[in-house]
Coordinates of C-alpha atoms in Angstrom, one line a residue:
Chain A
M2 CA 62.6 61.3 20.0
M3 CA 62.7 60.1 16.5
T4 CA 66.0 59.5 14.9
D5 CA 66.8 61.3 11.6
K6 CA 66.6 58.0 9.8
A7 CA 63.2 57.1 11.1
A8 CA 61.9 60.6 10.3
W9 CA 63.2 60.3 6.8
L10 CA 61.5 56.9 6.4
A11 CA 58.3 58.2 7.8
R12 CA 58.4 61.1 5.3
F13 CA 59.2 58.7 2.5
V14 CA 56.3 56.4 3.3
F15 CA 53.9 59.3 3.7
L16 CA 54.8 60.9 0.3
T17 CA 54.7 57.5 -1.4
L18 CA 51.1 57.0 -0.1
V19 CA 50.1 60.4 -1.3
A20 CA 51.6 59.6 -4.7
I21 CA 49.7 56.3 -4.9
F22 CA 46.5 58.1 -4.0
L23 CA 47.1 60.6 -6.7
A24 CA 48.1 58.0 -9.3
M25 CA 45.4 55.4 -8.5
P26 CA 42.5 56.7 -10.6
L27 CA 44.9 57.5 -13.5
I28 CA 46.3 53.9 -13.5
V29 CA 42.8 52.4 -13.4
V30 CA 41.5 54.5 -16.2
S31 CA 44.5 54.0 -18.5
S32 CA 44.6 50.2 -17.9
V33 CA 40.9 49.9 -18.7
S34 CA 41.4 51.8 -21.9
F35 CA 43.8 49.1 -23.1
N36 CA 41.5 46.3 -22.0
D37 CA 40.4 43.6 -24.5
T38 CA 36.9 43.1 -23.3
A39 CA 33.9 45.4 -23.4
Q40 CA 33.4 45.1 -19.7
M41 CA 35.0 47.3 -17.2
V42 CA 37.4 45.0 -15.4
F43 CA 40.4 45.7 -13.4
P44 CA 43.1 44.3 -13.5
P45 CA 42.8 44.3 -17.3
Q46 CA 42.4 41.1 -19.3
G47 CA 44.5 41.1 -22.5
L48 CA 46.0 44.1 -24.1
S49 CA 44.4 45.7 -27.2
L50 CA 44.0 49.0 -28.9
R51 CA 40.5 48.3 -30.0
W52 CA 38.9 51.1 -27.9
Y53 CA 41.4 53.6 -29.4
E54 CA 40.3 52.4 -32.9
E55 CA 36.7 52.7 -31.8
F56 CA 37.2 56.2 -30.4
F57 CA 38.9 57.6 -33.6
N58 CA 36.3 55.9 -35.8
D59 CA 33.3 57.3 -34.0
P60 CA 32.5 60.8 -35.4
T61 CA 30.6 61.8 -32.2
W62 CA 33.7 61.3 -30.1
V63 CA 36.1 62.8 -32.6
G64 CA 33.7 65.7 -33.1
A65 CA 33.5 66.4 -29.4
F66 CA 37.2 66.2 -29.1
E67 CA 37.8 68.6 -31.9
R68 CA 35.2 71.0 -30.5
S69 CA 36.9 70.9 -27.1
V70 CA 40.3 71.7 -28.7
I71 CA 38.8 74.6 -30.7
I72 CA 37.1 76.0 -27.7
A73 CA 40.1 75.7 -25.4
L74 CA 42.5 77.3 -27.9
S75 CA 40.2 80.2 -28.6
A76 CA 39.4 80.7 -24.9
S77 CA 43.0 80.8 -24.0
V78 CA 43.9 83.4 -26.6
L79 CA 40.9 85.5 -25.7
S80 CA 41.5 85.2 -22.0
T81 CA 45.2 86.1 -22.3
S82 CA 44.3 89.1 -24.6
L83 CA 42.2 90.4 -21.8
A84 CA 44.7 89.9 -19.1
L85 CA 47.8 91.3 -20.9
P86 CA 46.6 95.0 -21.2
I87 CA 45.4 94.9 -17.6
A88 CA 48.6 93.5 -16.2
Y89 CA 50.6 96.0 -18.4
A90 CA 48.6 99.0 -17.3
Q91 CA 48.9 98.0 -13.6
W92 CA 52.7 97.6 -14.0
K93 CA 53.4 100.6 -16.2
H94 CA 50.9 103.2 -15.2
R95 CA 49.7 101.9 -11.8
S96 CA 46.3 102.4 -13.4
K97 CA 43.4 102.4 -11.0
V98 CA 41.0 101.4 -13.8
A99 CA 43.3 98.4 -14.4
D100 CA 43.2 97.5 -10.7
A101 CA 39.4 97.6 -10.7
L102 CA 39.3 95.4 -13.8
A103 CA 41.7 93.0 -12.3
A104 CA 39.6 92.8 -9.2
L105 CA 36.4 92.1 -11.2
G106 CA 38.3 89.6 -13.4
G107 CA 39.4 87.8 -10.3
L108 CA 35.9 87.5 -8.9
P109 CA 35.0 84.2 -10.8
F110 CA 37.8 82.5 -8.8
I111 CA 36.2 83.3 -5.4
L112 CA 32.7 82.3 -6.4
P113 CA 31.6 78.7 -6.4
P114 CA 31.8 77.3 -10.0
V115 CA 28.0 76.5 -10.1
V116 CA 27.2 80.2 -9.5
I117 CA 29.4 81.2 -12.5
A118 CA 27.7 78.6 -14.6
I119 CA 24.2 79.9 -13.6
V120 CA 25.3 83.5 -14.3
F121 CA 26.4 82.5 -17.9
L122 CA 23.3 80.2 -18.4
L123 CA 21.1 83.2 -17.6
F124 CA 23.1 85.7 -19.7
W125 CA 23.1 83.7 -22.9
G126 CA 19.5 82.8 -22.4
I127 CA 18.4 86.5 -21.9
V128 CA 20.4 87.8 -24.9
Q129 CA 18.8 84.8 -26.8
H130 CA 22.0 83.5 -28.2
V131 CA 21.7 79.9 -27.1
G132 CA 23.7 76.7 -27.7
R133 CA 26.5 78.3 -29.8
I134 CA 30.1 77.4 -29.6
E135 CA 31.2 81.0 -29.0
N136 CA 29.1 81.1 -25.8
I137 CA 31.4 78.5 -24.3
I138 CA 34.6 80.3 -25.6
V139 CA 33.6 83.7 -24.1
S140 CA 32.4 82.2 -20.8
H141 CA 35.6 80.2 -20.4
A142 CA 37.8 83.1 -21.3
I143 CA 36.1 85.3 -18.6
T144 CA 35.9 82.5 -16.0
F145 CA 39.6 81.7 -16.3
V146 CA 41.0 85.3 -16.8
A147 CA 42.3 85.3 -13.2
M148 CA 44.9 82.8 -14.2
P149 CA 46.7 84.8 -16.9
L150 CA 46.2 87.9 -14.8
V151 CA 48.2 86.5 -11.9
M152 CA 50.9 84.9 -14.2
I153 CA 51.4 87.9 -16.5
T154 CA 51.5 90.2 -13.4
L155 CA 54.2 87.9 -12.0
G156 CA 56.1 88.3 -15.4
F157 CA 56.0 92.1 -15.4
A158 CA 57.1 92.1 -11.8
S159 CA 60.3 90.4 -12.8
V160 CA 61.3 93.0 -15.3
E161 CA 64.2 95.0 -14.0
Q162 CA 63.0 98.5 -13.4
T163 CA 66.4 100.0 -13.9
L164 CA 66.5 98.7 -17.5
V165 CA 63.2 100.4 -18.3
E166 CA 64.4 103.6 -16.8
A167 CA 67.7 103.4 -18.8
A168 CA 65.8 102.9 -22.0
E169 CA 63.5 105.8 -21.3
T170 CA 66.3 108.1 -20.5
M171 CA 67.8 107.3 -23.8
G172 CA 64.5 108.3 -25.4
A173 CA 62.9 105.0 -26.1
R174 CA 59.1 105.3 -26.8
E175 CA 56.7 103.3 -24.7
D176 CA 56.0 100.7 -27.4
Q177 CA 59.8 100.3 -27.9
V178 CA 60.3 99.7 -24.1
F179 CA 57.4 97.2 -24.2
R180 CA 58.7 95.3 -27.2
S181 CA 62.4 95.2 -26.5
I182 CA 62.5 95.1 -22.8
A183 CA 59.3 93.9 -21.2
L184 CA 58.0 91.4 -23.8
P185 CA 61.0 89.1 -23.9
I186 CA 60.8 88.6 -20.1
V187 CA 57.0 88.4 -20.0
L188 CA 56.7 86.1 -23.0
P189 CA 57.2 82.8 -21.2
F190 CA 54.6 83.9 -18.7
I191 CA 52.2 84.6 -21.5
I192 CA 52.8 81.2 -23.1
A193 CA 52.3 79.6 -19.7
S194 CA 49.0 81.3 -19.3
L195 CA 47.9 80.2 -22.8
I196 CA 48.7 76.6 -21.8
F197 CA 47.0 76.9 -18.4
V198 CA 43.8 78.3 -19.8
T199 CA 43.8 75.8 -22.6
I200 CA 44.1 72.9 -20.2
F201 CA 41.5 74.2 -17.8
S202 CA 39.0 75.0 -20.6
L203 CA 39.6 71.6 -22.2
N204 CA 38.5 70.0 -18.9
E205 CA 35.7 72.3 -17.7
Y206 CA 32.4 70.6 -17.5
L207 CA 29.6 72.6 -15.8
I208 CA 29.8 75.8 -17.9
A209 CA 30.2 73.9 -21.1
Y210 CA 27.1 71.8 -20.2
M211 CA 25.0 74.8 -19.2
V212 CA 25.7 77.3 -21.9
G213 CA 26.2 74.8 -24.8
G214 CA 23.6 72.8 -26.6
F215 CA 23.6 69.3 -28.0
A216 CA 25.5 70.5 -31.1
T217 CA 28.3 72.0 -29.1
Q218 CA 28.9 69.0 -26.8
T219 CA 32.5 69.1 -25.6
L220 CA 34.4 66.0 -24.6
P221 CA 33.8 66.3 -20.8
V222 CA 30.1 66.8 -21.5
K223 CA 30.0 63.8 -23.7
I224 CA 31.9 61.7 -21.2
F225 CA 29.5 62.8 -18.5
S226 CA 26.4 61.9 -20.5
S227 CA 27.9 58.5 -21.5
M228 CA 28.7 58.0 -17.8
R229 CA 25.0 58.4 -17.0
T230 CA 23.8 56.0 -19.7
G231 CA 26.4 53.2 -19.4
F232 CA 30.0 52.4 -19.5
T233 CA 32.2 51.9 -22.5
P234 CA 35.9 51.7 -22.4
T235 CA 35.9 54.4 -25.1
M236 CA 35.4 56.9 -22.3
C237 CA 38.7 55.8 -20.8
V238 CA 40.4 56.5 -24.2
A239 CA 39.2 60.1 -24.0
A240 CA 40.5 60.3 -20.4
V241 CA 43.9 59.0 -21.5
L242 CA 44.0 61.5 -24.3
F243 CA 43.3 64.4 -22.0
L244 CA 45.8 63.2 -19.4
T245 CA 48.5 63.0 -22.2
L246 CA 47.6 66.5 -23.4
G247 CA 47.8 68.0 -19.9
L248 CA 51.0 66.2 -19.2
A249 CA 52.5 67.4 -22.4
G250 CA 51.5 71.0 -21.7
F251 CA 53.0 71.1 -18.2
L252 CA 56.2 69.3 -19.4
A253 CA 56.5 72.0 -22.0
I254 CA 56.1 74.7 -19.4
A255 CA 58.7 73.0 -17.2
R256 CA 61.2 72.8 -20.1
L257 CA 60.4 76.3 -21.3
G258 CA 60.6 78.1 -18.0
N259 CA 61.1 77.9 -14.4
L260 CA 58.1 75.9 -13.2
P261 CA 58.8 76.1 -9.4
K262 CA 59.2 79.9 -9.8
L263 CA 56.0 80.2 -11.8
M264 CA 54.3 78.3 -9.0
G265 CA 55.7 80.8 -6.6
A266 CA 58.8 79.3 -5.2
K267 CA 61.9 81.5 -4.8
G268 CA 64.6 81.7 -7.4
Chain B
M2 CA 62.7 108.0 -3.8
A3 CA 62.8 109.8 -7.1
T4 CA 63.5 107.6 -10.1
I5 CA 65.4 108.6 -13.1
S6 CA 62.2 108.6 -15.2
E7 CA 60.5 111.1 -12.9
M8 CA 63.4 113.5 -13.1
R9 CA 63.4 113.5 -16.9
P10 CA 61.3 116.4 -18.3
S11 CA 58.3 114.9 -20.0
G12 CA 56.9 116.1 -23.3
L13 CA 58.9 114.1 -25.8
N14 CA 56.7 111.1 -25.7
I15 CA 53.2 110.0 -24.7
R16 CA 54.4 109.3 -21.1
G17 CA 53.4 112.9 -20.4
L18 CA 49.8 111.9 -20.8
K19 CA 50.1 109.4 -18.0
N20 CA 48.3 111.5 -15.4
V21 CA 45.6 112.9 -17.6
P22 CA 42.4 111.0 -16.8
G23 CA 41.4 108.9 -19.7
G24 CA 44.8 109.6 -21.3
L25 CA 46.3 107.5 -24.0
S26 CA 47.8 105.1 -21.5
Q27 CA 44.3 103.8 -20.7
L28 CA 43.6 103.1 -24.4
P29 CA 44.6 99.4 -24.4
L30 CA 42.3 98.9 -21.4
I31 CA 39.2 99.4 -23.5
W32 CA 39.2 95.9 -24.9
P33 CA 39.4 94.0 -21.5
A34 CA 37.0 96.6 -20.0
L35 CA 34.4 96.1 -22.6
M36 CA 34.7 92.3 -22.4
I37 CA 34.7 92.1 -18.6
L38 CA 31.9 94.5 -18.1
G39 CA 29.8 93.1 -21.0
F40 CA 30.3 89.4 -20.3
F41 CA 30.7 89.4 -16.5
A42 CA 29.4 92.6 -14.8
I43 CA 26.2 92.6 -16.9
P44 CA 25.6 88.9 -16.5
L45 CA 26.1 89.2 -12.7
F46 CA 23.5 92.1 -12.8
F47 CA 21.1 89.8 -14.7
L48 CA 21.4 87.2 -11.9
F49 CA 20.2 89.8 -9.3
R50 CA 17.5 91.0 -11.6
V51 CA 16.1 87.6 -12.4
S52 CA 16.1 86.5 -8.8
L53 CA 13.5 89.4 -8.3
A54 CA 11.3 88.3 -11.1
N55 CA 8.1 86.2 -11.2
R56 CA 8.4 82.8 -12.8
D57 CA 6.7 83.0 -16.2
P58 CA 6.6 79.8 -18.3
A59 CA 6.4 82.0 -21.5
V60 CA 9.4 84.2 -20.7
Y61 CA 12.8 82.6 -20.1
Q62 CA 14.0 85.1 -17.5
G63 CA 10.6 85.6 -15.8
T64 CA 8.7 88.9 -15.7
G65 CA 7.9 91.7 -13.2
F66 CA 9.2 92.2 -9.8
S67 CA 8.5 90.0 -6.7
L68 CA 10.2 88.4 -3.8
Q69 CA 8.5 85.1 -4.7
A70 CA 11.8 83.3 -5.4
F71 CA 13.4 84.3 -2.1
T72 CA 10.3 83.2 -0.1
Q73 CA 10.8 79.7 -1.7
L74 CA 14.3 79.5 -0.3
G75 CA 12.8 78.3 3.0
Q76 CA 11.8 74.9 1.6
P77 CA 13.6 71.8 3.0
M78 CA 15.1 70.8 -0.3
V79 CA 17.1 74.1 -0.3
L80 CA 17.9 74.3 3.4
N81 CA 19.0 70.7 3.7
A82 CA 21.2 71.0 0.6
V83 CA 22.8 74.2 2.0
S84 CA 23.6 72.7 5.4
F85 CA 24.8 69.5 3.8
S86 CA 27.1 71.5 1.4
V87 CA 28.6 73.5 4.3
M88 CA 29.2 70.4 6.3
L89 CA 30.7 68.6 3.3
S90 CA 33.0 71.5 2.4
L91 CA 34.3 71.8 6.0
I92 CA 35.0 68.1 6.3
V93 CA 36.7 67.9 2.9
A94 CA 38.8 71.1 3.6
S95 CA 39.9 69.7 7.0
I96 CA 41.0 66.3 5.8
S97 CA 42.6 67.7 2.7
M98 CA 44.6 70.1 4.8
L99 CA 45.8 67.4 7.1
V100 CA 47.2 65.5 4.1
T101 CA 48.4 68.4 1.9
F102 CA 50.2 70.5 4.5
P103 CA 52.7 67.9 5.6
A104 CA 53.0 66.6 2.1
T105 CA 53.8 70.0 0.7
Y106 CA 56.2 70.7 3.5
F107 CA 58.1 67.5 2.8
I108 CA 58.1 68.2 -1.0
T109 CA 59.6 71.6 -0.6
R110 CA 62.5 70.0 1.2
L111 CA 63.3 67.7 -1.7
S112 CA 65.7 68.3 -4.5
R113 CA 64.8 70.7 -7.3
R114 CA 64.4 67.9 -9.8
A115 CA 62.1 66.0 -7.5
Q116 CA 60.1 69.2 -6.8
V117 CA 59.5 69.7 -10.6
A118 CA 58.4 66.1 -10.9
W119 CA 55.9 66.5 -8.1
L120 CA 54.7 69.8 -9.5
I121 CA 54.0 68.2 -12.9
G122 CA 52.2 65.4 -11.2
F123 CA 50.0 67.7 -9.1
L124 CA 49.4 70.0 -12.1
S125 CA 48.4 67.0 -14.3
T126 CA 45.8 65.8 -11.8
L127 CA 44.7 69.4 -11.4
A128 CA 44.2 69.6 -15.1
L129 CA 42.1 66.5 -15.3
S130 CA 38.4 67.2 -15.7
E131 CA 36.2 66.9 -12.7
V132 CA 34.2 64.5 -14.9
L133 CA 37.2 62.3 -15.6
I134 CA 38.2 62.1 -12.0
T135 CA 34.7 61.3 -10.9
F136 CA 34.5 58.7 -13.6
S137 CA 37.7 57.0 -12.5
W138 CA 36.5 57.1 -8.9
Q139 CA 33.3 55.5 -10.1
I140 CA 35.5 52.6 -11.5
L141 CA 37.6 52.5 -8.4
L142 CA 34.5 52.2 -6.1
S143 CA 32.7 49.7 -8.4
K144 CA 32.2 46.1 -7.6
K145 CA 33.7 44.7 -10.8
A146 CA 36.8 46.8 -11.4
G147 CA 37.3 48.6 -8.1
M148 CA 39.6 48.7 -5.1
S149 CA 37.6 46.1 -3.3
N150 CA 39.1 43.5 -5.8
V151 CA 42.6 44.5 -4.6
L152 CA 41.4 44.1 -1.0
V153 CA 40.2 40.7 -1.9
M154 CA 43.5 39.8 -3.5
L155 CA 45.2 40.9 -0.3
G156 CA 42.9 38.8 1.7
I157 CA 41.4 41.8 3.6
L158 CA 37.9 41.3 2.1
D159 CA 36.1 38.0 1.4
E160 CA 34.2 39.2 -1.6
S161 CA 34.4 42.3 -3.8
M162 CA 31.7 44.9 -3.1
S163 CA 30.4 48.2 -4.5
L164 CA 31.5 51.2 -2.4
A165 CA 29.3 53.8 -4.1
P166 CA 26.9 55.5 -3.8
S167 CA 28.1 56.6 -0.5
F168 CA 29.1 59.7 1.5
G169 CA 32.6 58.4 1.8
G170 CA 32.9 58.0 -2.0
V171 CA 31.9 61.6 -2.5
V172 CA 34.3 62.9 0.1
A173 CA 37.3 60.8 -1.3
C174 CA 36.6 62.0 -4.8
I175 CA 36.3 65.7 -3.9
I176 CA 39.5 65.5 -1.7
Y177 CA 41.3 64.1 -4.8
L178 CA 40.0 67.1 -6.7
V179 CA 41.1 69.8 -4.2
I180 CA 44.5 68.4 -3.1
P181 CA 46.4 69.9 -6.1
F182 CA 44.8 73.3 -5.5
N183 CA 45.8 73.2 -1.9
F184 CA 49.3 72.1 -2.8
M185 CA 49.6 75.1 -5.2
T186 CA 48.4 77.5 -2.5
L187 CA 50.7 76.2 0.2
Y188 CA 53.8 75.6 -2.1
P189 CA 55.0 79.2 -2.5
G190 CA 54.9 80.0 1.3
L191 CA 56.5 76.7 2.3
S192 CA 59.2 76.9 -0.3
R193 CA 60.2 80.4 0.7
L194 CA 60.0 79.5 4.4
D195 CA 63.1 80.6 6.3
T196 CA 64.1 77.3 7.9
S197 CA 66.5 79.1 10.2
Y198 CA 63.7 79.6 12.7
L199 CA 63.1 75.8 12.8
E200 CA 66.8 75.1 13.1
A201 CA 67.1 77.6 15.9
A202 CA 64.2 76.0 17.7
R203 CA 65.8 72.6 17.3
T204 CA 69.2 73.9 18.5
L205 CA 67.5 75.4 21.5
G206 CA 66.0 72.0 22.3
A207 CA 62.4 72.4 21.2
R208 CA 60.7 69.1 20.3
P209 CA 59.7 68.9 16.6
T210 CA 56.0 69.0 17.5
R211 CA 56.5 72.2 19.5
A212 CA 58.4 73.8 16.7
F213 CA 55.6 72.8 14.3
F214 CA 52.8 74.2 16.4
E215 CA 54.6 77.4 17.6
I216 CA 56.6 78.3 14.6
L217 CA 55.6 76.6 11.4
L218 CA 51.9 76.9 11.8
P219 CA 51.7 80.6 12.9
L220 CA 54.1 81.5 10.0
M221 CA 51.9 79.7 7.5
R222 CA 48.6 80.9 8.9
K223 CA 47.7 83.0 5.9
P224 CA 48.3 80.4 3.2
I225 CA 46.6 77.8 5.2
A226 CA 43.5 80.0 5.6
T227 CA 43.6 80.7 1.8
A228 CA 43.9 77.0 0.9
F229 CA 41.1 76.1 3.3
L230 CA 38.9 78.7 1.8
T231 CA 39.6 77.7 -1.8
T232 CA 38.6 74.2 -0.9
V233 CA 35.4 75.3 0.8
I234 CA 34.5 77.4 -2.3
M235 CA 35.2 74.6 -4.7
T236 CA 33.4 72.0 -2.6
I237 CA 30.3 73.9 -1.6
G238 CA 29.0 74.1 -5.2
A239 CA 30.3 70.7 -6.3
Y240 CA 28.1 69.1 -8.9
V241 CA 29.6 66.1 -10.7
A242 CA 31.0 64.0 -7.8
P243 CA 27.8 64.2 -5.6
I244 CA 25.5 63.4 -8.5
V245 CA 27.6 60.4 -9.7
L246 CA 29.0 59.0 -6.5
G247 CA 26.3 60.0 -4.0
G248 CA 22.7 59.3 -3.5
P249 CA 20.0 62.0 -3.1
A250 CA 21.1 62.4 0.5
N251 CA 24.5 63.6 -0.7
W252 CA 23.2 66.3 -3.0
T253 CA 24.9 69.6 -2.6
I254 CA 23.4 73.0 -3.3
G255 CA 25.2 72.9 -6.7
V256 CA 23.1 69.9 -7.7
V257 CA 19.9 71.5 -6.5
I258 CA 20.6 74.7 -8.4
S259 CA 21.2 72.8 -11.6
E260 CA 18.1 70.7 -11.1
V261 CA 16.0 73.8 -10.5
A262 CA 17.5 75.7 -13.5
I263 CA 17.7 72.9 -16.1
T264 CA 15.1 70.3 -15.2
G265 CA 12.7 72.7 -13.5
Q266 CA 13.3 75.7 -15.8
N267 CA 12.7 77.9 -12.8
L268 CA 15.3 80.5 -13.3
P269 CA 14.2 83.1 -10.7
L270 CA 14.5 80.4 -8.0
A271 CA 17.8 79.1 -9.4
S272 CA 19.1 82.7 -9.3
A273 CA 17.9 83.2 -5.7
I274 CA 19.6 80.0 -4.6
A275 CA 22.8 81.1 -6.4
I276 CA 22.6 84.4 -4.4
L277 CA 22.0 82.5 -1.2
L278 CA 25.1 80.4 -2.0
M279 CA 27.1 83.5 -2.6
L280 CA 26.1 84.9 0.7
V281 CA 26.9 81.6 2.5
T282 CA 30.3 81.6 0.8
A283 CA 30.9 85.2 1.8
M284 CA 30.0 84.4 5.4
L285 CA 32.4 81.4 5.4
V286 CA 35.1 83.6 3.9
L287 CA 34.7 86.2 6.6
G288 CA 34.5 83.6 9.4
I289 CA 37.6 81.7 8.2
N290 CA 39.4 85.0 7.7
R291 CA 38.8 85.9 11.4
I292 CA 40.4 82.7 12.5
G293 CA 43.1 82.7 9.9
G294 CA 44.0 86.3 10.0
K295 CA 43.5 88.4 6.8
G296 CA 44.5 85.4 4.8
Y297 CA 42.3 85.4 1.8
V298 CA 43.8 87.0 -1.3
S299 CA 42.5 85.8 -4.6

């Protein structure tokens, strides 16, 4: 029988190994980005910011980065605007139509990503609207709508029902109930879904590659094509940039709201 | 139980329209309904339609009706990729579960601060693009900048070597991709777990292993099945990792679909393979649900 101390040590070692496994690629990428030589060497030789300079002076990298940000922000707003009425109708009216829409909207999450990518590739090809930036925005918004649906539903579920009933008894109209009672509670969940969809869209590759054209190359697509043609440490700069953005987003959620609860923990 | 709102006579406000089919309460649903039907239901319908078309170099989506694309599904390129993908996804899901389940359990027993730190860590890797993760694994597995250099420094290896392309490289990278998803699926259940069962088992003298297999595992059957399935779904259509870290022998069905659709411009066949992939996924979902109990909720 293991003593408590040995069990604690075993846990500690195990969790440390998991943490190292998770951190390993991040460490390698970020240290290569600060490397002084053009070669991919690890451990890095000499510290420099020259690849950062190169990244921000190259219009193709900056362009891809800006496009990615525009797509991600638009997709997150669009996706959340689809999820909010559905989650609201499910909560307020127990609407069957909303249930059906939620089920349909959740479908992309139980289909392999490549199937979704092919579905959108076909669709934009058939309607002959190819290689436009809005194709990626709409496709991302639909693909990720399950995320805001789940989160905003969680938000409405935490609205005290007695408050709503009290307001209604006193004659508050539906929009007043929504604005003054539900919205303040649901708002952090809406912001969290905006951040989540932004981050996921920012990083999505396959759909962006299939429905976009050369002129709409996003950062992941550009990284992928550079990866096939040859290394440059500039790619690592892009990676570090994304990692920082993701980290900032989730830190914001953690500060703003109850991250463990949003992820489904109690209390 | 009658709520206060139900006892109140309606008529003062639009709540009274609630039960009228197509009443005002459904109005805000028009926007998501149009978008989801227009940009998901119709595209999905196109997929089925195109899979039944003849390939026509002049027309993007093909023309006419035929079962040509489905008869082409029997070719070895497709069948090998399907069986390889199924095998890969089951291996990845099993290894990932063996790591993530204990890790998540331990993390839910940590302090709240530590839990938030782990959550942010997992979410950040989850938020990293498949492309970036594959790219960093390519560096990790490379000869010049990879792990083998660390092994040389530690004296385990004599000389640094390239560890990719290889099956192991593909598996390691995909496991890295799915671990945060598994963590997020297991976390709610494990963090709400009523530990009094486990304490009771311990007080009554059950060995930890017995408590694990007879209490913890059955209680967590549903989330485990869900996490396992999520991994299978994500892995079965994987694209970036197999194409970068694997050789042609490690090509998944996802790679084959993209090759057929983009390089081959054969959309009827690509659609038919996509439908085959949906069927295989549905079968795996049903099969794993039978083992795991009705575990899968999206």
